[in-house]
Amino acid sequence: MQKFMGAIIILMCVFGGYVWAGGSMMAIWQPAEFLIIIGATVGSLIIGNPPQVLKEMRSQFRSILSPHKDEQAFYMELMALLQVLLETVRSGGLKPSTNTSKIQNKARFLTVIHW
């Protein structure tokens, strides 16, 4: 769902920005050109790669589109790390220091990450 929404946002921003700048959508809509570009891309991809690579690409493409079971936990962990980082910046920043007490305080970043 996230990847689908990201693609929608990209398309809306690209085409919306084009129209906002005064462009005409009819100038962009060229079905023959889309067919030529997509056909050349897929054809060269098939010609330039062995069957094992194409099978691996297909399986990776399917895994990109399928939801991951621990994706939400990863993003929650990432948000926790971002919160710790922002709190550190607000409280005085990330300045290089040789003071060991400051270095030990920075070790709290490692407690957030569980990779």
PDB file of C-alpha atoms in Angstrom:
ATOM      1  CA  MET A   1       0.000   0.000   0.000  1.00  0.00           C
ATOM      2  CA  GLN A   2       2.842   2.368   0.856  1.00  0.00           C
ATOM      3  CA  LYS A   3       4.563   1.828  -2.486  1.00  0.00           C
ATOM      4  CA  PHE A   4       1.283   2.357  -4.341  1.00  0.00           C
ATOM      5  CA  MET A   5       0.626   5.610  -2.484  1.00  0.00           C
ATOM      6  CA  GLY A   6       4.197   6.761  -3.154  1.00  0.00           C
ATOM      7  CA  ALA A   7       3.753   6.143  -6.878  1.00  0.00           C
ATOM      8  CA  ILE A   8       0.457   8.053  -6.869  1.00  0.00           C
ATOM      9  CA  ILE A   9       2.071  11.014  -5.087  1.00  0.00           C
ATOM     10  CA  ILE A  10       4.956  11.054  -7.567  1.00  0.00           C
ATOM     11  CA  LEU A  11       2.617  11.039 -10.555  1.00  0.00           C
ATOM     12  CA  MET A  12       0.372  13.713  -9.065  1.00  0.00           C
ATOM     13  CA  CYS A  13       3.313  15.984  -8.281  1.00  0.00           C
ATOM     14  CA  VAL A  14       4.981  15.559 -11.679  1.00  0.00           C
ATOM     15  CA  PHE A  15       1.854  16.065 -13.748  1.00  0.00           C
ATOM     16  CA  GLY A  16       0.330  18.604 -11.350  1.00  0.00           C
ATOM     17  CA  GLY A  17       3.501  20.682 -11.440  1.00  0.00           C
ATOM     18  CA  TYR A  18       3.534  20.501 -15.219  1.00  0.00           C
ATOM     19  CA  VAL A  19      -0.060  21.730 -15.460  1.00  0.00           C
ATOM     20  CA  TRP A  20       0.547  24.375 -12.779  1.00  0.00           C
ATOM     21  CA  ALA A  21       3.464  25.742 -14.820  1.00  0.00           C
ATOM     22  CA  GLY A  22       1.089  26.211 -17.738  1.00  0.00           C
ATOM     23  CA  GLY A  23       1.635  22.970 -19.647  1.00  0.00           C
ATOM     24  CA  SER A  24      -1.094  21.145 -21.493  1.00  0.00           C
ATOM     25  CA  MET A  25      -1.828  17.541 -20.544  1.00  0.00           C
ATOM     26  CA  MET A  26      -2.577  16.755 -24.189  1.00  0.00           C
ATOM     27  CA  ALA A  27       1.067  17.509 -24.978  1.00  0.00           C
ATOM     28  CA  ILE A  28       2.148  14.797 -22.535  1.00  0.00           C
ATOM     29  CA  TRP A  29      -0.410  12.181 -23.564  1.00  0.00           C
ATOM     30  CA  GLN A  30       1.418  10.361 -26.360  1.00  0.00           C
ATOM     31  CA  PRO A  31       0.384   6.659 -26.253  1.00  0.00           C
ATOM     32  CA  ALA A  32       2.655   5.704 -29.153  1.00  0.00           C
ATOM     33  CA  GLU A  33       5.654   7.208 -27.374  1.00  0.00           C
ATOM     34  CA  PHE A  34       4.809   5.338 -24.163  1.00  0.00           C
ATOM     35  CA  LEU A  35       4.575   2.095 -26.138  1.00  0.00           C
ATOM     36  CA  ILE A  36       7.943   2.732 -27.791  1.00  0.00           C
ATOM     37  CA  ILE A  37       9.715   3.551 -24.510  1.00  0.00           C
ATOM     38  CA  ILE A  38       8.193   0.671 -22.507  1.00  0.00           C
ATOM     39  CA  GLY A  39       8.693  -1.825 -25.351  1.00  0.00           C
ATOM     40  CA  ALA A  40      12.334  -0.808 -25.827  1.00  0.00           C
ATOM     41  CA  THR A  41      12.939  -1.036 -22.082  1.00  0.00           C
ATOM     42  CA  VAL A  42      11.402  -4.475 -21.652  1.00  0.00           C
ATOM     43  CA  GLY A  43      12.965  -5.803 -24.865  1.00  0.00           C
ATOM     44  CA  SER A  44      16.466  -4.653 -23.958  1.00  0.00           C
ATOM     45  CA  LEU A  45      16.006  -6.023 -20.447  1.00  0.00           C
ATOM     46  CA  ILE A  46      15.132  -9.461 -21.873  1.00  0.00           C
ATOM     47  CA  ILE A  47      17.943  -9.399 -24.448  1.00  0.00           C
ATOM     48  CA  GLY A  48      20.597  -8.186 -22.022  1.00  0.00           C
ATOM     49  CA  ASN A  49      20.021 -10.625 -19.151  1.00  0.00           C
ATOM     50  CA  PRO A  50      20.130 -14.402 -18.802  1.00  0.00           C
ATOM     51  CA  PRO A  51      16.959 -16.280 -17.759  1.00  0.00           C
ATOM     52  CA  GLN A  52      18.179 -16.750 -14.169  1.00  0.00           C
ATOM     53  CA  VAL A  53      18.497 -12.996 -13.714  1.00  0.00           C
ATOM     54  CA  LEU A  54      15.051 -12.392 -15.205  1.00  0.00           C
ATOM     55  CA  LYS A  55      13.515 -14.954 -12.826  1.00  0.00           C
ATOM     56  CA  GLU A  56      15.258 -13.313  -9.872  1.00  0.00           C
ATOM     57  CA  MET A  57      14.094  -9.870 -10.997  1.00  0.00           C
ATOM     58  CA  ARG A  58      10.522 -11.139 -11.273  1.00  0.00           C
ATOM     59  CA  SER A  59      10.634 -12.616  -7.765  1.00  0.00           C
ATOM     60  CA  GLN A  60      12.154  -9.412  -6.345  1.00  0.00           C
ATOM     61  CA  PHE A  61       9.518  -7.304  -8.097  1.00  0.00           C
ATOM     62  CA  ARG A  62       6.790  -9.471  -6.568  1.00  0.00           C
ATOM     63  CA  SER A  63       8.374  -9.111  -3.117  1.00  0.00           C
ATOM     64  CA  ILE A  64       8.419  -5.325  -3.505  1.00  0.00           C
ATOM     65  CA  LEU A  65       4.695  -5.261  -4.219  1.00  0.00           C
ATOM     66  CA  SER A  66       3.736  -7.696  -1.455  1.00  0.00           C
ATOM     67  CA  PRO A  67       3.347  -6.389   2.107  1.00  0.00           C
ATOM     68  CA  HIS A  68       6.014  -7.321   4.627  1.00  0.00           C
ATOM     69  CA  LYS A  69       4.931  -8.665   7.990  1.00  0.00           C
ATOM     70  CA  ASP A  70       7.412  -6.663  10.087  1.00  0.00           C
ATOM     71  CA  GLU A  71       7.284  -3.414   8.109  1.00  0.00           C
ATOM     72  CA  GLN A  72       5.269  -1.565  10.759  1.00  0.00           C
ATOM     73  CA  ALA A  73       7.689  -2.592  13.519  1.00  0.00           C
ATOM     74  CA  PHE A  74      10.615  -1.335  11.427  1.00  0.00           C
ATOM     75  CA  TYR A  75       8.978   2.071  10.900  1.00  0.00           C
ATOM     76  CA  MET A  76       8.078   2.381  14.583  1.00  0.00           C
ATOM     77  CA  GLU A  77      11.717   1.681  15.440  1.00  0.00           C
ATOM     78  CA  LEU A  78      12.802   4.261  12.884  1.00  0.00           C
ATOM     79  CA  MET A  79      10.462   6.861  14.418  1.00  0.00           C
ATOM     80  CA  ALA A  80      11.907   6.132  17.881  1.00  0.00           C
ATOM     81  CA  LEU A  81      15.418   6.663  16.527  1.00  0.00           C
ATOM     82  CA  LEU A  82      14.336   9.925  14.888  1.00  0.00           C
ATOM     83  CA  GLN A  83      12.861  11.115  18.194  1.00  0.00           C
ATOM     84  CA  VAL A  84      16.102  10.387  20.051  1.00  0.00           C
ATOM     85  CA  LEU A  85      18.095  12.154  17.347  1.00  0.00           C
ATOM     86  CA  LEU A  86      15.884  15.254  17.432  1.00  0.00           C
ATOM     87  CA  GLU A  87      15.960  15.404  21.237  1.00  0.00           C
ATOM     88  CA  THR A  88      19.749  15.256  21.119  1.00  0.00           C
ATOM     89  CA  VAL A  89      19.932  18.053  18.569  1.00  0.00           C
ATOM     90  CA  ARG A  90      17.519  20.214  20.595  1.00  0.00           C
ATOM     91  CA  SER A  91      19.492  19.706  23.793  1.00  0.00           C
ATOM     92  CA  GLY A  92      22.785  20.910  22.405  1.00  0.00           C
ATOM     93  CA  GLY A  93      23.464  19.253  19.128  1.00  0.00           C
ATOM     94  CA  LEU A  94      25.841  16.609  17.923  1.00  0.00           C
ATOM     95  CA  LYS A  95      29.188  18.286  18.411  1.00  0.00           C
ATOM     96  CA  PRO A  96      32.442  16.311  18.108  1.00  0.00           C
ATOM     97  CA  SER A  97      33.871  15.840  21.558  1.00  0.00           C
ATOM     98  CA  THR A  98      36.564  13.896  23.328  1.00  0.00           C
ATOM     99  CA  ASN A  99      34.698  14.076  26.629  1.00  0.00           C
ATOM    100  CA  THR A 100      33.862  10.482  27.596  1.00  0.00           C
ATOM    101  CA  SER A 101      30.643  11.381  29.415  1.00  0.00           C
ATOM    102  CA  LYS A 102      29.222  12.877  26.232  1.00  0.00           C
ATOM    103  CA  ILE A 103      30.337   9.848  24.251  1.00  0.00           C
ATOM    104  CA  GLN A 104      28.625   7.524  26.738  1.00  0.00           C
ATOM    105  CA  ASN A 105      25.418   9.559  26.472  1.00  0.00           C
ATOM    106  CA  LYS A 106      25.482   9.094  22.723  1.00  0.00           C
ATOM    107  CA  ALA A 107      25.397   5.342  23.279  1.00  0.00           C
ATOM    108  CA  ARG A 108      21.650   5.679  23.872  1.00  0.00           C
ATOM    109  CA  PHE A 109      21.279   5.688  20.084  1.00  0.00           C
ATOM    110  CA  LEU A 110      22.435   2.094  20.089  1.00  0.00           C
ATOM    111  CA  THR A 111      19.697   1.075  22.512  1.00  0.00           C
ATOM    112  CA  VAL A 112      17.042   2.134  19.998  1.00  0.00           C
ATOM    113  CA  ILE A 113      18.422   0.166  17.061  1.00  0.00           C
ATOM    114  CA  HIS A 114      17.816  -3.607  17.166  1.00  0.00           C
ATOM    115  CA  TRP A 115      19.119  -4.794  13.781  1.00  0.00           C
TER     116      TRP A 115
END
